PDB file of C-alpha atoms in Angstrom:
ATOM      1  CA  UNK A1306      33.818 -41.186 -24.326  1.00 41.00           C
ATOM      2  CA  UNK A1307      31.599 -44.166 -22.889  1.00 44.00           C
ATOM      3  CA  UNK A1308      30.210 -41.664 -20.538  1.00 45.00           C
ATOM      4  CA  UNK A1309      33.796 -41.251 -18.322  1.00 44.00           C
ATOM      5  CA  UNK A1310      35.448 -38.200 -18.692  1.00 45.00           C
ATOM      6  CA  UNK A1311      38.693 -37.791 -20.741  1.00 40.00           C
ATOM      7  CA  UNK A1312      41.944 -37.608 -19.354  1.00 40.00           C
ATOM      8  CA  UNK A1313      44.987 -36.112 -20.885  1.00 35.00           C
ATOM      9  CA  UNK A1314      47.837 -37.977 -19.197  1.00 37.00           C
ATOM     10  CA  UNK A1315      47.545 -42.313 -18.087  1.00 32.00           C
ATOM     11  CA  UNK A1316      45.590 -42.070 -15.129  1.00 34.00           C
ATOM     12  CA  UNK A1317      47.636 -43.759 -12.474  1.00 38.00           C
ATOM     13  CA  UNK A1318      45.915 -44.920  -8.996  1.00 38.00           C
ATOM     14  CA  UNK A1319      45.066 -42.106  -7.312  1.00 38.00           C
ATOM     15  CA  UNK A1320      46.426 -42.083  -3.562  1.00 40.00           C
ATOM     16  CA  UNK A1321      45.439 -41.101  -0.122  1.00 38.00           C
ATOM     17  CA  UNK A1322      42.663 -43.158  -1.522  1.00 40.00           C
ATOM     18  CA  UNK A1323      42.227 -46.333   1.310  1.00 42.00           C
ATOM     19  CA  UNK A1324      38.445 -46.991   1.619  1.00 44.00           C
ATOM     20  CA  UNK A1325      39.103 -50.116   2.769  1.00 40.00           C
ATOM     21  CA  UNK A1326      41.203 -49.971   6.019  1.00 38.00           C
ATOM     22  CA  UNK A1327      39.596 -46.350   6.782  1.00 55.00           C
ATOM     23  CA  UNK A1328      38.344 -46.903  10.179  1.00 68.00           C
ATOM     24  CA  UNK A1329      34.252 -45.346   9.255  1.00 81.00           C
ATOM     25  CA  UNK A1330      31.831 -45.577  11.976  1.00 85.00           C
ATOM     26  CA  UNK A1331      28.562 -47.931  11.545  1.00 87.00           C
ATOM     27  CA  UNK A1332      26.720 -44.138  11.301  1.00 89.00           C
ATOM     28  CA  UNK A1333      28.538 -43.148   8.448  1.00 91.00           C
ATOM     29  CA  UNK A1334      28.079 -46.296   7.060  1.00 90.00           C
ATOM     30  CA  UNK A1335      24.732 -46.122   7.177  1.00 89.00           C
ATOM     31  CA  UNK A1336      24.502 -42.429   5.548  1.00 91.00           C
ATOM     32  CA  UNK A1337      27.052 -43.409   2.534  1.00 92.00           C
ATOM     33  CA  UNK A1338      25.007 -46.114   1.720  1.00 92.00           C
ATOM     34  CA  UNK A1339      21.355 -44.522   0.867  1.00 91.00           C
ATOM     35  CA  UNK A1340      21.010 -43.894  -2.537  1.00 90.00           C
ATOM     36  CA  UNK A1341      20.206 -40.017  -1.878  1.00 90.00           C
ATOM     37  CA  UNK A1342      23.826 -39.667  -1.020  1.00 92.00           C
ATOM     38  CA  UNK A1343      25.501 -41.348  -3.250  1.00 92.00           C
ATOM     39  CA  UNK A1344      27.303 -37.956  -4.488  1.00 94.00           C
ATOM     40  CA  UNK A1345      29.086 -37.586  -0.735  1.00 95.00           C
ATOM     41  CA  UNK A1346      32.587 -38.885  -0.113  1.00 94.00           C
ATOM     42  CA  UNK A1347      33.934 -40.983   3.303  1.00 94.00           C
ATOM     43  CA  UNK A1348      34.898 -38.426   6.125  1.00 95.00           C
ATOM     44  CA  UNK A1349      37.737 -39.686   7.504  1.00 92.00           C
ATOM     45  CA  UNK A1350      36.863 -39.877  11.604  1.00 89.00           C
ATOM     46  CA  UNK A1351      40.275 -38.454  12.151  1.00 90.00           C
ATOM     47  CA  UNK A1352      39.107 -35.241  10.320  1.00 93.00           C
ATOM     48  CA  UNK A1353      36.116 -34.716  12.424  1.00 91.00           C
ATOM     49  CA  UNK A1354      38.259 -35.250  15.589  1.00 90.00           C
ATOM     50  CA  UNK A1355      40.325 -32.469  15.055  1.00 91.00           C
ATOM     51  CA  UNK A1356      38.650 -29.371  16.364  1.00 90.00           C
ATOM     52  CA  UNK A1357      40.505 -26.984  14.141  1.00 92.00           C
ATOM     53  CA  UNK A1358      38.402 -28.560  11.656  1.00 92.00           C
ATOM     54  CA  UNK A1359      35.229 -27.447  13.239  1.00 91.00           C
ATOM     55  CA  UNK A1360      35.487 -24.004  13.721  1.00 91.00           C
ATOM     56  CA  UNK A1361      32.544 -22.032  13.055  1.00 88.00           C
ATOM     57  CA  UNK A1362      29.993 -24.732  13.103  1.00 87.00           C
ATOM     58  CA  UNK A1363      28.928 -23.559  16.650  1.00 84.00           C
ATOM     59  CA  UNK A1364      27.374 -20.639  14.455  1.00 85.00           C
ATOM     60  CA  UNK A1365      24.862 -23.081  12.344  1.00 85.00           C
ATOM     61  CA  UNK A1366      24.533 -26.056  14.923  1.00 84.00           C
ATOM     62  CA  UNK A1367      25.060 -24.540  18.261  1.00 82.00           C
ATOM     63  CA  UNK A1368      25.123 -28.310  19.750  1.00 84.00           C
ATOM     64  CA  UNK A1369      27.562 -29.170  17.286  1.00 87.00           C
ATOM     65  CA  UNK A1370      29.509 -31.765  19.641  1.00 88.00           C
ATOM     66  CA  UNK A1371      26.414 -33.543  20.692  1.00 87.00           C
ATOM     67  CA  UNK A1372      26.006 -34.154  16.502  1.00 88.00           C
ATOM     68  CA  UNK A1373      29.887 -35.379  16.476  1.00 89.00           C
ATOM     69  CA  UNK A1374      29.679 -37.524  19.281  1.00 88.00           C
ATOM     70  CA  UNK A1375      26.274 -39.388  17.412  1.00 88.00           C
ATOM     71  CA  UNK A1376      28.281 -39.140  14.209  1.00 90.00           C
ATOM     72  CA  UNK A1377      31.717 -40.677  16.061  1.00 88.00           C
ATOM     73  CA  UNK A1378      29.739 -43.054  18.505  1.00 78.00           C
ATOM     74  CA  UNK A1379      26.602 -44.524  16.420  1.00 62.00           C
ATOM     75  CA  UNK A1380      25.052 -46.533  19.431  1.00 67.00           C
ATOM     76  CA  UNK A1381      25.489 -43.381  22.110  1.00 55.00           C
ATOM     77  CA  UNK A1382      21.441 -43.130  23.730  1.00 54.00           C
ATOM     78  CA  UNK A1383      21.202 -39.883  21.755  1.00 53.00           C
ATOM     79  CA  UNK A1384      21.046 -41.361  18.883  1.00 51.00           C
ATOM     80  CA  UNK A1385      17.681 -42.537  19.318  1.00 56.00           C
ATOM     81  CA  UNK A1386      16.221 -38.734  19.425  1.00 70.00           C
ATOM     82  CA  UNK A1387      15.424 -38.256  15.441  1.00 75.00           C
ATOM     83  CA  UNK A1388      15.947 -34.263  15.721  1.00 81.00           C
ATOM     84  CA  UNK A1389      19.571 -35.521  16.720  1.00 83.00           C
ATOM     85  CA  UNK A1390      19.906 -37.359  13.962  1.00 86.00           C
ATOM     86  CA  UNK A1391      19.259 -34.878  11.825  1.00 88.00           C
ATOM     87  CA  UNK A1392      21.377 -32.384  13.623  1.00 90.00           C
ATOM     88  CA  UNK A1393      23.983 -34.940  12.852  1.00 90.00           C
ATOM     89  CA  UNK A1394      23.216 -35.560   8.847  1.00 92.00           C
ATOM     90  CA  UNK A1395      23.927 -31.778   9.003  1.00 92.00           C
ATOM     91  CA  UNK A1396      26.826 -31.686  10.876  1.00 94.00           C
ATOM     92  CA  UNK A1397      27.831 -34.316   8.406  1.00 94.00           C
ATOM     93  CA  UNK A1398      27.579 -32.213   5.358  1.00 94.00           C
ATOM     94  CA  UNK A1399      28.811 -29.386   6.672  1.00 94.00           C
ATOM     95  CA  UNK A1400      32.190 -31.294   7.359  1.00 95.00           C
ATOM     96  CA  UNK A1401      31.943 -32.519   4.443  1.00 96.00           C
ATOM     97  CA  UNK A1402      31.854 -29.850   2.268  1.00 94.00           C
ATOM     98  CA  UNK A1403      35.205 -29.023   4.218  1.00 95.00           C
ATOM     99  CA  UNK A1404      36.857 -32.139   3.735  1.00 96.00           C
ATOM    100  CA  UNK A1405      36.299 -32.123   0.327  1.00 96.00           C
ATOM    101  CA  UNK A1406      38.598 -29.370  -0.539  1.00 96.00           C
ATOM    102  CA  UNK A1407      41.218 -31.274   1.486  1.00 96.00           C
ATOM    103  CA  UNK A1408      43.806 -33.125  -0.814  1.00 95.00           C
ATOM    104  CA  UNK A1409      42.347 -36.511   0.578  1.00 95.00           C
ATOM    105  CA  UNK A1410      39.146 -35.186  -0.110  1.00 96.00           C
ATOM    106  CA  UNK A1411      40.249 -34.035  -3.487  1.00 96.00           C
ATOM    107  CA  UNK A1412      41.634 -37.168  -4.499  1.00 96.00           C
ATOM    108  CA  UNK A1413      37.736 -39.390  -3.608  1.00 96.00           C
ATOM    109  CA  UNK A1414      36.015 -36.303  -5.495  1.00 96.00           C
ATOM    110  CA  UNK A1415      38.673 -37.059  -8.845  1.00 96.00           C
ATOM    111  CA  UNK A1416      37.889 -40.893  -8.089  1.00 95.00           C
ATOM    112  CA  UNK A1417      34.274 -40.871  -8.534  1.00 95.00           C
ATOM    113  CA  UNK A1418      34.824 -37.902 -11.266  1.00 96.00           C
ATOM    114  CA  UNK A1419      36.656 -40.212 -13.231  1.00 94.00           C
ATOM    115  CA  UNK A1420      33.994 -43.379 -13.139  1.00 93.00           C
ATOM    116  CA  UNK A1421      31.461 -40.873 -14.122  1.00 93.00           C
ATOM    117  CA  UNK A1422      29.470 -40.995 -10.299  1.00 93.00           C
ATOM    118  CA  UNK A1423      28.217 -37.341 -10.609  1.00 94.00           C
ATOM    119  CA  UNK A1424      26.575 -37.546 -13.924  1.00 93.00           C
ATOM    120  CA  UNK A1425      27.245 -36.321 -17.364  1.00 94.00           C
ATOM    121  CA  UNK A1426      26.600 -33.090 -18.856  1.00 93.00           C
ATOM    122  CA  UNK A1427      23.113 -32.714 -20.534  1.00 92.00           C
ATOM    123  CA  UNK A1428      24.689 -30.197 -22.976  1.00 90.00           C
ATOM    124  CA  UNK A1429      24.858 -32.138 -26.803  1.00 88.00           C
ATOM    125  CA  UNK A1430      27.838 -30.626 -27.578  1.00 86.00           C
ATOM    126  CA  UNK A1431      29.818 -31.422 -24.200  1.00 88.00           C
ATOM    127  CA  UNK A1432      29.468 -35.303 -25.573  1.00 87.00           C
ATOM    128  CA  UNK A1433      28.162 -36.618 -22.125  1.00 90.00           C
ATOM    129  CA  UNK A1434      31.390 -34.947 -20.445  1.00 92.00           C
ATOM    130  CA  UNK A1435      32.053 -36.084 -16.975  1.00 94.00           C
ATOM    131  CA  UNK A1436      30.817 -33.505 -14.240  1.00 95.00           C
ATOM    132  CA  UNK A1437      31.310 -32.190 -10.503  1.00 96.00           C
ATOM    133  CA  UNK A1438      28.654 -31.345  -7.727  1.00 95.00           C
ATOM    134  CA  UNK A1439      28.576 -28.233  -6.800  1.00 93.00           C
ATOM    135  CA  UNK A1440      26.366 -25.644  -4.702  1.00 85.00           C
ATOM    136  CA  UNK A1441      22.465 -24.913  -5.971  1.00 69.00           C
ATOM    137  CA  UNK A1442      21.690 -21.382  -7.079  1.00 60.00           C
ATOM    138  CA  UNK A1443      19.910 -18.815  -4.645  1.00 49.00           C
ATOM    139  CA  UNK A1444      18.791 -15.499  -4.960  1.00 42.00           C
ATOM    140  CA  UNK A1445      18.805 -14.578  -8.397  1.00 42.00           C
ATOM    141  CA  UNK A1446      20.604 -17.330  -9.884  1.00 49.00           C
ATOM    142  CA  UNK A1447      23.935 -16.660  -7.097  1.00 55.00           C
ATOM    143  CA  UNK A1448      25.809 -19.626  -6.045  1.00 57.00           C
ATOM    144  CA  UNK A1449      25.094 -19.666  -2.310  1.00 58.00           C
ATOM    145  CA  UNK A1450      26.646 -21.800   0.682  1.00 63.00           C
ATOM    146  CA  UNK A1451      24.120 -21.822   3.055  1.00 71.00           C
ATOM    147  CA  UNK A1452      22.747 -25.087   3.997  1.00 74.00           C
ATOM    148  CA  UNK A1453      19.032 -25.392   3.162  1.00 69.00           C
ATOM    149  CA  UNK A1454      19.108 -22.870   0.346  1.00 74.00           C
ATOM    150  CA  UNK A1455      19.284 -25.790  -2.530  1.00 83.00           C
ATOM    151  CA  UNK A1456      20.159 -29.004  -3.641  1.00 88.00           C
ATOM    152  CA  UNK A1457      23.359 -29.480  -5.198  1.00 92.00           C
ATOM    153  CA  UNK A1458      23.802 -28.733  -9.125  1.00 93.00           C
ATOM    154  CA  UNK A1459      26.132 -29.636 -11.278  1.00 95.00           C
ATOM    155  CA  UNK A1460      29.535 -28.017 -13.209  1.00 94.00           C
ATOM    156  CA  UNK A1461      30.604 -28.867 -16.545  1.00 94.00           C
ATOM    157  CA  UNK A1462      34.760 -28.575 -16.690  1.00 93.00           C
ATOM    158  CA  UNK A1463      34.217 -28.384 -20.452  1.00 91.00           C
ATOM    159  CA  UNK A1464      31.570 -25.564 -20.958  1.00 89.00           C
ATOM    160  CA  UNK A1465      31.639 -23.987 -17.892  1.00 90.00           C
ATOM    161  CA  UNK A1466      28.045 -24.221 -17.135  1.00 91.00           C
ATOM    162  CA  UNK A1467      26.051 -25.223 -14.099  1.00 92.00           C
ATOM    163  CA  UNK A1468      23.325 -27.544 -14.614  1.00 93.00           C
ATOM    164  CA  UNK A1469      20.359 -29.121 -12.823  1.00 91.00           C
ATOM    165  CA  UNK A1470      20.904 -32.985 -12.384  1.00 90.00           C
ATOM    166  CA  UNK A1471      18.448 -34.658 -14.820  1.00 87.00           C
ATOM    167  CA  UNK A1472      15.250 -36.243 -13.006  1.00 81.00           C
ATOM    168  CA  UNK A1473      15.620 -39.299 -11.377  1.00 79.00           C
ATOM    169  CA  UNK A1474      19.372 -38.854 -10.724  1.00 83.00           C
ATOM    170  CA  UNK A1475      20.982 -40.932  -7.780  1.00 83.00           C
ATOM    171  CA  UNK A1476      22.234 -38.332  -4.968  1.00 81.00           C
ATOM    172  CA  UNK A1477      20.659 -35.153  -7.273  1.00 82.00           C
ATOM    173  CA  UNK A1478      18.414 -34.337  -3.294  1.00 86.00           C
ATOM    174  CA  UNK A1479      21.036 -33.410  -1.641  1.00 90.00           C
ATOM    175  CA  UNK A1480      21.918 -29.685  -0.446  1.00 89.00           C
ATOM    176  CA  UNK A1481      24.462 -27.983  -1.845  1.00 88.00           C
ATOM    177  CA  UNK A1482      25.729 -26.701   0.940  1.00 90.00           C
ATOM    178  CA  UNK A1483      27.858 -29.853   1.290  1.00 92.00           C
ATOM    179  CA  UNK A1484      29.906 -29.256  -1.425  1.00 93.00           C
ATOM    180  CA  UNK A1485      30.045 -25.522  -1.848  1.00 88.00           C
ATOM    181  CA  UNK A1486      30.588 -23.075  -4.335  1.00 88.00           C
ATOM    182  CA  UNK A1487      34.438 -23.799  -4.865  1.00 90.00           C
ATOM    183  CA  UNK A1488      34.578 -27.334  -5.174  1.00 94.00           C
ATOM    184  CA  UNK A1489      34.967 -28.129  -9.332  1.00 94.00           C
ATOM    185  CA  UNK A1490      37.730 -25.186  -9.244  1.00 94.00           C
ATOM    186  CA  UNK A1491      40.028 -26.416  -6.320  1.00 95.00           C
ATOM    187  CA  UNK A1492      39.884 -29.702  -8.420  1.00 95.00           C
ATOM    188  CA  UNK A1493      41.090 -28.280 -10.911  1.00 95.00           C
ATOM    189  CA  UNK A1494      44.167 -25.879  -9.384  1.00 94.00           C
ATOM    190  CA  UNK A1495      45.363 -28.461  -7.313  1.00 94.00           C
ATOM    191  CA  UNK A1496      45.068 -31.525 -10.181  1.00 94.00           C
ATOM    192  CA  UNK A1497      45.495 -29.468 -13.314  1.00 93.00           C
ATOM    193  CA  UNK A1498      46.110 -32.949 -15.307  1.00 92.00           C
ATOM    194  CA  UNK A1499      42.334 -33.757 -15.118  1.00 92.00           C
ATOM    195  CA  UNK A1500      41.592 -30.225 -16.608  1.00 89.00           C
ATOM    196  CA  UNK A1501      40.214 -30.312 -20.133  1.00 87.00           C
ATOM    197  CA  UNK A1502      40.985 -28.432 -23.422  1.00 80.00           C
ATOM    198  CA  UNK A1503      38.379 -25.397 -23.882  1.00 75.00           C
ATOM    199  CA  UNK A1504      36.902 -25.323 -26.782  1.00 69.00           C
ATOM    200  CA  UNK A1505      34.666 -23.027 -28.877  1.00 69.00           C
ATOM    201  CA  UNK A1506      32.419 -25.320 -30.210  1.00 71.00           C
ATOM    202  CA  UNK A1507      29.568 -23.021 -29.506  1.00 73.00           C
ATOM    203  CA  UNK A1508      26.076 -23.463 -31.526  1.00 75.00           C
ATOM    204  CA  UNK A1509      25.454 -20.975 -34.037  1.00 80.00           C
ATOM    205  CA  UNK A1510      21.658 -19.801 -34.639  1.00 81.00           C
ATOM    206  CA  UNK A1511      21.167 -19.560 -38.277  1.00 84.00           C
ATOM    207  CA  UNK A1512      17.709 -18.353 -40.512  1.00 84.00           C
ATOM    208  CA  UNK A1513      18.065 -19.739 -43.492  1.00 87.00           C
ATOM    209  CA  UNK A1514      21.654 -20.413 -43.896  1.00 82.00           C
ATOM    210  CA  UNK A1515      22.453 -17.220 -42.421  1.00 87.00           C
ATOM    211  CA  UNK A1516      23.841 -16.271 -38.511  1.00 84.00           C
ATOM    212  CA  UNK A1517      21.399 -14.412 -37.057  1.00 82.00           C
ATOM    213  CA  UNK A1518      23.118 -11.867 -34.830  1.00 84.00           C
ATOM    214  CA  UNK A1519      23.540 -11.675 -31.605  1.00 79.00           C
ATOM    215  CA  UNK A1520      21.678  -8.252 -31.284  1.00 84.00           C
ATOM    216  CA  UNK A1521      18.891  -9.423 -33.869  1.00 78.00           C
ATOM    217  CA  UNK A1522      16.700 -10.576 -30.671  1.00 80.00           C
ATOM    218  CA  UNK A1523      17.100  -7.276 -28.909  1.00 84.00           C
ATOM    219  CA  UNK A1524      16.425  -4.983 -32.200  1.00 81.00           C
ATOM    220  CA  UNK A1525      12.993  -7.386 -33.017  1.00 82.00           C
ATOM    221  CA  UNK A1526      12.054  -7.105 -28.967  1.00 84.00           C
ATOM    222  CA  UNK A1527      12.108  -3.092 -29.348  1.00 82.00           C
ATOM    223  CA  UNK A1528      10.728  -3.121 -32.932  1.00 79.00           C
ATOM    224  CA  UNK A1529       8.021  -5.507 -31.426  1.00 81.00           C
ATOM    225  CA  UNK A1530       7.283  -2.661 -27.906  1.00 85.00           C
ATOM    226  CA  UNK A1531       7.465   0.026 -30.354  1.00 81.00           C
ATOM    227  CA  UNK A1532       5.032  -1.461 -32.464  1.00 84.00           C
ATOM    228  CA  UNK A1533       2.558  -2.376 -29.714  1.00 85.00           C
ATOM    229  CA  UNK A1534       3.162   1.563 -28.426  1.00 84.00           C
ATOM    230  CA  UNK A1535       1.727   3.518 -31.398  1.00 84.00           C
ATOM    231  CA  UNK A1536      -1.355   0.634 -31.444  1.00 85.00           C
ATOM    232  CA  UNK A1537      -2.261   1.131 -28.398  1.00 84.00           C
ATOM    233  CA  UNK A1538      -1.687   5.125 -28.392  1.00 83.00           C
ATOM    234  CA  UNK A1539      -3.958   4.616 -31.527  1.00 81.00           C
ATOM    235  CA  UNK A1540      -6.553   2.961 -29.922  1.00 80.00           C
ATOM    236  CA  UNK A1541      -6.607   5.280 -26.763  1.00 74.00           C
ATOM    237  CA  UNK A1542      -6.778   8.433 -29.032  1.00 75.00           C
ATOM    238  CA  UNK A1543      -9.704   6.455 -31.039  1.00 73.00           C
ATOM    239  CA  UNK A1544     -11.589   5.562 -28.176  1.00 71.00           C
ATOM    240  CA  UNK A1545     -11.542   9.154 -26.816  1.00 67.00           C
ATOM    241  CA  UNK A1546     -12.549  10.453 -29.550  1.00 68.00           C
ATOM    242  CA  UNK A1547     -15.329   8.219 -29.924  1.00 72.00           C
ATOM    243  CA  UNK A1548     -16.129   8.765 -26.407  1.00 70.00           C
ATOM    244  CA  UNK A1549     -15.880  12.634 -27.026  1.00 68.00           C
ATOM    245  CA  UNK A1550     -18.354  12.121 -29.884  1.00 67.00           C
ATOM    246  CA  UNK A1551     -21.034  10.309 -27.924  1.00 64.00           C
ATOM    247  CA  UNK A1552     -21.052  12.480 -25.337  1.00 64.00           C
ATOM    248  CA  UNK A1553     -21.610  15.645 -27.750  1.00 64.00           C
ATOM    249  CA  UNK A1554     -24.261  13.516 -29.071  1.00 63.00           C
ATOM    250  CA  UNK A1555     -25.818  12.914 -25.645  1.00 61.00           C
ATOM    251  CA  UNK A1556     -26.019  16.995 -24.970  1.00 60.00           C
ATOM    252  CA  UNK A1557     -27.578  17.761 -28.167  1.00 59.00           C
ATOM    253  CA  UNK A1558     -30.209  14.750 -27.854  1.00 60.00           C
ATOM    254  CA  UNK A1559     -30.539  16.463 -24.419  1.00 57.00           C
ATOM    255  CA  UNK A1560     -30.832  19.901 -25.396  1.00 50.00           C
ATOM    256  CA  UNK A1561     -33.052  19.136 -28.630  1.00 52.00           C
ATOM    257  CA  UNK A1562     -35.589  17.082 -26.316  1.00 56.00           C
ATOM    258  CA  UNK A1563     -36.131  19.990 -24.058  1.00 55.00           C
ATOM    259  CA  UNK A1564     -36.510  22.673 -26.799  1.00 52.00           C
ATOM    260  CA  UNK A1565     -39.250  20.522 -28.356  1.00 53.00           C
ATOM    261  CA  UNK A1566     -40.705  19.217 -25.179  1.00 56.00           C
ATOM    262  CA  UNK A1567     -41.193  23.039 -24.120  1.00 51.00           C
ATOM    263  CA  UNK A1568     -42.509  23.936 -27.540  1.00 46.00           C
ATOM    264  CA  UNK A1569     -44.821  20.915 -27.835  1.00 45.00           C
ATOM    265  CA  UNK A1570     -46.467  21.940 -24.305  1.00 43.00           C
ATOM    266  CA  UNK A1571     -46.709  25.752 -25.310  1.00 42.00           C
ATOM    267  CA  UNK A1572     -48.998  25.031 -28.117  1.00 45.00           C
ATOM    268  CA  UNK A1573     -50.648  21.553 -27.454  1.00 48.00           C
ATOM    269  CA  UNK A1574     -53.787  22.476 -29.671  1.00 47.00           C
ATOM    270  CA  UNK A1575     -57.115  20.602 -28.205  1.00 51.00           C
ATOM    271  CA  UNK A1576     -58.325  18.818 -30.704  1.00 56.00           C
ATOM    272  CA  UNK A1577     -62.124  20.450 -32.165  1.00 56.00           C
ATOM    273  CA  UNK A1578     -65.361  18.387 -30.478  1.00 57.00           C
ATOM    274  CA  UNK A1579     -67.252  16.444 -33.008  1.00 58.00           C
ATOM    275  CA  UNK A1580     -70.954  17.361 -33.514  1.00 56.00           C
ATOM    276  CA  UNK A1581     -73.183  15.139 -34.193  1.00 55.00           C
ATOM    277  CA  UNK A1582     -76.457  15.585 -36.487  1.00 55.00           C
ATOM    278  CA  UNK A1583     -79.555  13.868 -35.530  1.00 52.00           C
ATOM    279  CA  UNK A1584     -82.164  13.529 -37.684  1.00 50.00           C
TER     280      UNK A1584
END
């Protein structure tokens, strides 16, 4: 493998892909550059012209076009304000996580795919498998699109499973939000030649030579409650008892004491006077 992912057909240059004539602005530049987004593709400025492309975004960044303009026009004077700026970083990956489902966007996504940009999958059996970025999980381990909710994870074509980015993995900050939940899929349907074989290579937990069954944790985890039920029903019924005993203890030390307390001041005998012969 060598750490790139496998194709199953020659891969021949992919196209829409011109990085080098694409008309970016200094801004974006600057953004694609950082090391923390090194995941995120090259907006074309063309795309964020085009309004129909921005629909919506009014609802999450109701100054939207003041965010495109610093995006489209790096040196405007509201540049300089740093909320702006990071108005605009969000306006950013919200387009972006747009774009990318675009065929133009598609085809920069397969291109860093292919040279292994987004990682490999941690899984041993995956054989450091090329992966995708895709949304962070939210509430209860649900994919979630909202900006802010988490930084972006990673999808496994091979096993299917979402991942987080190993420590110290270029681009691994970023929110998920600018990728979304679809991302690795519309890959896929739309570039079904960079889909790979499934395969049920899954690991098999054995006891001594022997599968252990996929119910075997469930039946030891009730066996194991069950267990701990009757001990401690034991030890409640043990301790009340004992507590049941001490107290009929108590009322008969009680009881005893103030029989022979009465009894010993009935007949308290004076003791006789000595007399004393003298001589």
């Amino acid at each position: 493998m060598n750490g790139r992912v496998v194709l199953w057909r020659p891969l021949e240059r992919l196209k829409y892909i011109d990085d080098v004539n694409m008309n970016l602005s200094p801004w974006m530049q600057r953004l694609l550059n950082k090391p923390e987004n090194s995941f995120m593709c090259a907006v074309d400025s063309s795309y964020v012209l085009d309004k129909f492309n921005l629909v919506g975004l009014e609802e999450m960044l109701p100054d939207y076009q003041t965010a495109a303009r610093v995006v489209l026009q790096p040196y405007s004077r509201v540049a300089a304000d740093s909320n702006t700026q990071s108005e605009a970083e969000l306006f950013y990956g919200l387009v972006h996580a747009r774009y990318v489902m675009t065929p133009r966007g598609i085809a920069k996504i397969l291109e860093k795919y292919v040279a292994g940009c987004f990682g490999h999958c941690p899984r041993d059996k995956c054989k450091r498998f090329s992966v995708l970025p895709i949304v962070g999980c939210h509430f209860a381990y649900r994919l979630s699109d909202e900006a802010g909710a988490d930084t972006v994870r990673i999808y496994c074509p091979r096993c299917m499973e979402v991942y987080v980015p190993p420590a110290g993995t270029k681009g691994a900050a970023v929110d998920g939000a600018y990728f979304g939940t679809g991302l690795p899929h519309m890959v896929f349907m739309t570039r079904p030649e960079y889909t790979p074989p499934r395969f049920n290579d899954r690991y098999v937990a054995k006891l001594y030579g022997f599968r252990v069954h996929d119910s075997a944790y469930d039946f030891q985890r009730h066996e194991g409650n069950e267990q701990r039920r009757s001990v401690q029903q034991r030890a409640g019924s043990t301790s009340a008892a004992m507590t049941t005993s001490a107290g009929n203890r108590a009322k008969t030390s009680t009881v005893t004491s103030s029989i022979l307390g009465t009894t010993t001041t009935a007949h308290r005998l004076t003791p006789p006077a000595r007399h004393h012969k003298f001589h």
